Amino acid sequence: MSHPAAPDLRHLVSDTPRIMVVDGSKLVRRLIGDVLRQEVPNVEVVACAGLSEAREALAAAPVDLVTTSLVLPDGDGQQLARAVRETAGQKYVPVIVVSAEAQAHLERRRFTEDVTDYFDKGEGHQALATFVRGYVMPQAIPGARVLYVEDSRTVALATRRMLQSHGMEVIHLISAEEAIEWLRERRDSADAPGADLLLTDVYLKGELSGRDLLQAVRGELGYGKRRLPVLVMTGDDNRVNQMALLRDGANDLVLKPIEERLLVTKALFQLRLARLGGAGPQGRGAPAPTAG
C-alpha cells in the first residue's frame, strides 16, 4: 500500500535564515538573539539598535524575517516595515511588530499593510522565538483538518491545493449555513468540533456571511479561539470592518488576493498554537486562558 508523499515545504523555508532583530534596548536584542539561536537551526541574527542601523543592514543583504519594537530611538516599527519593502526588494518578507499594545493596535487597525503580523511582548522571548520559527521554518502538522468555506469554485480549487500540498486535510463547504449545520452535527461527538481550523471567506452566497459563521462559532457553539481557531479571508480593506471581525473572535485575517506563503504560515501557526493548549503565545488574537 502506497503512502502519500510528505509535504514539501522547501519553497517556504531557508536552510540558513537571516533574521533581523531591531530594538533600542541592547539587553532585549541579546535576549531575543539568544533564544532565536536556540530555537532556529543555522540562524543568522542581525541585531540593530534602530531604523538607521537596520537600513544599513538591509542594504548589505536581504533578510528572511524582521522583528521590531513599535518605538525605536530614531523612528518606529512601521517606518522600518516600509524600509524593508523598499530596500530588500522581496515580494514577501515577514515584519513582526513586538509590542505590549499589539492587540490594541491591531483592533484599531493602526498597523499599515507593510506590517505582516504582531506579537504581544508580554508572552516572553521564548514564545517569540517559537512564533518566529513558525514563519521561517513552517512544519506540516500530520492529520490537521481544515473546514474551508468558500463559494467560488475557482478560488476554492486553488486554495484547497495550497493547503493540501502542505499536509492539511480540507473539508470544503460553500455556505455559512452548511458550515454551521456541519459543526452542529458534530458538537456533541467525541470528535467535536470536527475540524482543527476554520478558514472562511467573508462574503458568501446565501443569507449568512462569514462573519455570521464566526459569530455562531464563538456564540451559539461556544468554541473559543484555541478550541477552534478561525482565519477569515477578506478583500475588504475597510479598517472598521476588519476590526469588527477581530472583535467577533477571528484569530487572524488573511487579506486577498491570497499569497500562499502567508496563508500557509498563518494556518500552520494557528494549528500549532491550538495543539499546544494553554501553552504558547496569546498574541495575534489568541484568547486568555479563561476564554476557551
Tab-separated table of N, CA and C in Angstrom, residues 157-233:
chain	number	residue	atom	x	y	z
A	157	LEU	N	-10.657	25.777	-5.446
A	157	LEU	CA	-9.744	24.779	-6.004
A	157	LEU	C	-8.298	25.171	-5.755
A	158	ALA	N	-7.965	26.428	-6.006
A	158	ALA	CA	-6.587	26.884	-5.820
A	158	ALA	C	-6.187	26.853	-4.351
A	159	THR	N	-7.083	27.301	-3.481
A	159	THR	CA	-6.758	27.357	-2.050
A	159	THR	C	-6.673	25.965	-1.453
A	160	ARG	N	-7.570	25.065	-1.872
A	160	ARG	CA	-7.503	23.683	-1.389
A	160	ARG	C	-6.168	23.048	-1.750
A	161	ARG	N	-5.716	23.289	-2.976
A	161	ARG	CA	-4.434	22.722	-3.394
A	161	ARG	C	-3.294	23.263	-2.548
A	162	MET	N	-3.337	24.563	-2.225
A	162	MET	CA	-2.308	25.152	-1.364
A	162	MET	C	-2.257	24.425	-0.027
A	163	LEU	N	-3.411	24.257	0.589
A	163	LEU	CA	-3.464	23.648	1.923
A	163	LEU	C	-3.115	22.164	1.870
A	164	GLN	N	-3.648	21.455	0.886
A	164	GLN	CA	-3.385	20.021	0.786
A	164	GLN	C	-1.927	19.725	0.480
A	165	SER	N	-1.275	20.611	-0.268
A	165	SER	CA	0.138	20.391	-0.591
A	165	SER	C	1.025	20.513	0.631
A	166	HIS	N	0.476	21.058	1.723
A	166	HIS	CA	1.226	21.176	2.965
A	166	HIS	C	0.680	20.244	4.041
A	167	GLY	N	0.038	19.177	3.596
A	167	GLY	CA	-0.340	18.109	4.512
A	167	GLY	C	-1.652	18.297	5.236
A	168	MET	N	-2.435	19.297	4.886
A	168	MET	CA	-3.700	19.533	5.576
A	168	MET	C	-4.845	18.834	4.853
A	169	GLU	N	-5.733	18.245	5.625
A	169	GLU	CA	-6.954	17.662	5.082
A	169	GLU	C	-8.001	18.765	5.007
A	170	VAL	N	-8.631	18.935	3.867
A	170	VAL	CA	-9.565	20.044	3.665
A	170	VAL	C	-10.987	19.526	3.478
A	171	ILE	N	-11.906	20.029	4.307
A	171	ILE	CA	-13.331	19.770	4.151
A	171	ILE	C	-13.931	21.053	3.595
A	172	HIS	N	-14.371	21.017	2.344
A	172	HIS	CA	-14.834	22.232	1.677
A	172	HIS	C	-16.356	22.314	1.650
A	173	LEU	N	-16.888	23.435	2.139
A	173	LEU	CA	-18.321	23.719	2.066
A	173	LEU	C	-18.502	25.071	1.389
A	174	ILE	N	-19.697	25.324	0.846
A	174	ILE	CA	-19.855	26.531	0.035
A	174	ILE	C	-20.676	27.632	0.702
A	175	SER	N	-21.204	27.385	1.899
A	175	SER	CA	-22.006	28.425	2.545
A	175	SER	C	-21.836	28.387	4.058
A	176	ALA	N	-22.141	29.522	4.678
A	176	ALA	CA	-22.095	29.601	6.136
A	176	ALA	C	-23.157	28.695	6.747
A	177	GLU	N	-24.332	28.619	6.090
A	177	GLU	CA	-25.398	27.757	6.595
A	177	GLU	C	-24.937	26.306	6.672
A	178	GLU	N	-24.293	25.826	5.611
A	178	GLU	CA	-23.796	24.450	5.591
A	178	GLU	C	-22.747	24.229	6.677
A	179	ALA	N	-21.868	25.209	6.854
A	179	ALA	CA	-20.799	25.073	7.843
A	179	ALA	C	-21.365	25.024	9.257
A	180	ILE	N	-22.345	25.866	9.543
A	180	ILE	CA	-22.952	25.872	10.876
A	180	ILE	C	-23.644	24.544	11.144
A	181	GLU	N	-24.356	24.038	10.159
A	181	GLU	CA	-25.040	22.750	10.329
A	181	GLU	C	-24.021	21.626	10.510
A	182	TRP	N	-22.941	21.667	9.746
A	182	TRP	CA	-21.875	20.662	9.852
A	182	TRP	C	-21.290	20.657	11.261
A	183	LEU	N	-21.056	21.832	11.808
A	183	LEU	CA	-20.491	21.946	13.161
A	183	LEU	C	-21.510	21.535	14.222
A	184	ARG	N	-22.780	21.872	14.003
A	184	ARG	CA	-23.824	21.469	14.954
A	184	ARG	C	-23.922	19.954	15.049
A	185	GLU	N	-23.838	19.278	13.909
A	185	GLU	CA	-23.961	17.823	13.891
A	185	GLU	C	-22.858	17.137	14.681
A	186	ARG	N	-21.713	17.800	14.807
A	186	ARG	CA	-20.566	17.197	15.492
A	186	ARG	C	-20.340	17.757	16.889
A	187	ARG	N	-21.205	18.658	17.293
A	187	ARG	CA	-20.978	19.378	18.552
A	187	ARG	C	-20.899	18.449	19.764
A	188	ASP	N	-21.745	17.430	19.806
A	188	ASP	CA	-21.793	16.548	20.974
A	188	ASP	C	-21.017	15.254	20.780
A	189	SER	N	-20.250	15.164	19.719
A	189	SER	CA	-19.477	13.952	19.466
A	189	SER	C	-18.121	14.023	20.152
A	190	ALA	N	-17.485	12.869	20.255
A	190	ALA	CA	-16.150	12.831	20.858
A	190	ALA	C	-15.132	13.542	19.984
A	191	ASP	N	-15.484	13.736	18.724
A	191	ASP	CA	-14.575	14.351	17.769
A	191	ASP	C	-14.809	15.863	17.625
A	192	ALA	N	-15.715	16.414	18.429
A	192	ALA	CA	-16.047	17.842	18.334
A	192	ALA	C	-14.789	18.700	18.493
A	193	PRO	N	-14.688	19.775	17.709
A	193	PRO	CA	-15.666	20.328	16.768
A	193	PRO	C	-15.638	19.699	15.380
A	194	GLY	N	-14.767	18.709	15.159
A	194	GLY	CA	-14.708	18.030	13.867
A	194	GLY	C	-13.638	18.548	12.941
A	195	ALA	N	-13.092	19.705	13.256
A	195	ALA	CA	-12.004	20.283	12.469
A	195	ALA	C	-11.037	20.970	13.427
A	196	ASP	N	-9.821	21.159	12.968
A	196	ASP	CA	-8.802	21.812	13.796
A	196	ASP	C	-8.673	23.296	13.500
A	197	LEU	N	-9.225	23.707	12.357
A	197	LEU	CA	-9.138	25.106	11.940
A	197	LEU	C	-10.305	25.406	11.014
A	198	LEU	N	-10.898	26.592	11.182
A	198	LEU	CA	-11.941	27.057	10.271
A	198	LEU	C	-11.370	28.199	9.440
A	199	LEU	N	-11.431	28.035	8.120
A	199	LEU	CA	-10.990	29.059	7.184
A	199	LEU	C	-12.198	29.470	6.360
A	200	THR	N	-12.584	30.735	6.430
A	200	THR	CA	-13.790	31.153	5.727
A	200	THR	C	-13.618	32.493	5.038
A	201	ASP	N	-14.278	32.613	3.894
A	201	ASP	CA	-14.368	33.901	3.235
A	201	ASP	C	-15.430	34.719	3.976
A	202	VAL	N	-15.381	36.047	3.833
A	202	VAL	CA	-16.388	36.895	4.466
A	202	VAL	C	-17.681	36.872	3.667
A	203	TYR	N	-17.566	37.110	2.375
A	203	TYR	CA	-18.754	37.219	1.536
A	203	TYR	C	-19.066	35.876	0.889
A	204	LEU	N	-20.253	35.354	1.210
A	204	LEU	CA	-20.662	34.042	0.738
A	204	LEU	C	-22.078	34.116	0.181
A	205	LYS	N	-22.395	33.213	-0.740
A	205	LYS	CA	-23.766	33.133	-1.250
A	205	LYS	C	-24.668	32.594	-0.140
A	206	GLY	N	-25.898	33.077	-0.122
A	206	GLY	CA	-26.804	32.674	0.934
A	206	GLY	C	-27.112	33.845	1.840
A	207	GLU	N	-27.944	33.625	2.828
A	207	GLU	CA	-28.343	34.704	3.718
A	207	GLU	C	-27.262	35.046	4.741
A	208	LEU	N	-26.415	34.074	5.061
A	208	LEU	CA	-25.413	34.288	6.100
A	208	LEU	C	-24.039	34.523	5.491
A	209	SER	N	-23.256	35.353	6.172
A	209	SER	CA	-21.898	35.688	5.734
A	209	SER	C	-20.873	34.944	6.578
A	210	GLY	N	-19.606	35.113	6.216
A	210	GLY	CA	-18.548	34.539	7.025
A	210	GLY	C	-18.524	35.118	8.427
A	211	ARG	N	-18.912	36.369	8.558
A	211	ARG	CA	-18.980	36.982	9.893
A	211	ARG	C	-20.089	36.336	10.720
A	212	ASP	N	-21.227	36.026	10.090
A	212	ASP	CA	-22.295	35.320	10.807
A	212	ASP	C	-21.810	33.947	11.271
A	213	LEU	N	-21.047	33.276	10.425
A	213	LEU	CA	-20.476	31.976	10.786
A	213	LEU	C	-19.537	32.123	11.973
A	214	LEU	N	-18.701	33.127	11.930
A	214	LEU	CA	-17.768	33.391	13.037
A	214	LEU	C	-18.525	33.624	14.337
A	215	GLN	N	-19.577	34.423	14.282
A	215	GLN	CA	-20.364	34.719	15.485
A	215	GLN	C	-21.045	33.464	16.021
A	216	ALA	N	-21.482	32.571	15.128
A	216	ALA	CA	-22.110	31.327	15.570
A	216	ALA	C	-21.099	30.413	16.252
A	217	VAL	N	-19.884	30.371	15.708
A	217	VAL	CA	-18.828	29.530	16.285
A	217	VAL	C	-18.485	30.000	17.693
A	218	ARG	N	-18.339	31.300	17.860
A	218	ARG	CA	-17.964	31.836	19.168
A	218	ARG	C	-19.146	31.943	20.128
A	219	GLY	N	-20.366	32.140	19.585
A	219	GLY	CA	-21.547	32.323	20.423
A	219	GLY	C	-22.319	31.045	20.651
A	220	GLU	N	-23.173	30.679	19.694
A	220	GLU	CA	-24.033	29.505	19.841
A	220	GLU	C	-23.251	28.229	20.130
A	221	LEU	N	-22.200	27.988	19.354
A	221	LEU	CA	-21.447	26.745	19.504
A	221	LEU	C	-20.454	26.790	20.650
A	222	GLY	N	-20.047	27.985	21.038
A	222	GLY	CA	-19.218	28.159	22.235
A	222	GLY	C	-17.775	27.727	22.108
A	223	TYR	N	-17.237	27.693	20.897
A	223	TYR	CA	-15.843	27.303	20.713
A	223	TYR	C	-14.933	28.529	20.852
A	224	GLY	N	-13.981	28.438	21.769
A	224	GLY	CA	-13.016	29.506	21.952
A	224	GLY	C	-11.955	29.480	20.870
A	225	LYS	N	-11.068	30.447	20.912
A	225	LYS	CA	-10.060	30.608	19.856
A	225	LYS	C	-9.032	29.493	19.833
A	226	ARG	N	-8.812	28.835	20.951
A	226	ARG	CA	-7.886	27.694	20.958
A	226	ARG	C	-8.601	26.422	20.516
A	227	ARG	N	-9.880	26.281	20.895
A	227	ARG	CA	-10.614	25.050	20.563
A	227	ARG	C	-10.858	24.979	19.055
A	228	LEU	N	-11.242	26.091	18.454
A	228	LEU	CA	-11.435	26.121	17.007
A	228	LEU	C	-10.951	27.473	16.478
A	229	PRO	N	-9.688	27.562	16.099
A	229	PRO	CA	-9.170	28.807	15.525
A	229	PRO	C	-9.909	29.141	14.234
A	230	VAL	N	-10.112	30.431	14.002
A	230	VAL	CA	-10.799	30.880	12.790
A	230	VAL	C	-9.938	31.899	12.057
A	231	LEU	N	-9.608	31.587	10.814
A	231	LEU	CA	-8.949	32.534	9.922
A	231	LEU	C	-9.992	33.036	8.937
A	232	VAL	N	-10.089	34.344	8.799
A	232	VAL	CA	-11.070	34.934	7.892
A	232	VAL	C	-10.353	35.566	6.710
A	233	MET	N	-10.759	35.161	5.505
A	233	MET	CA	-10.190	35.734	4.292
A	233	MET	C	-11.071	36.886	3.824
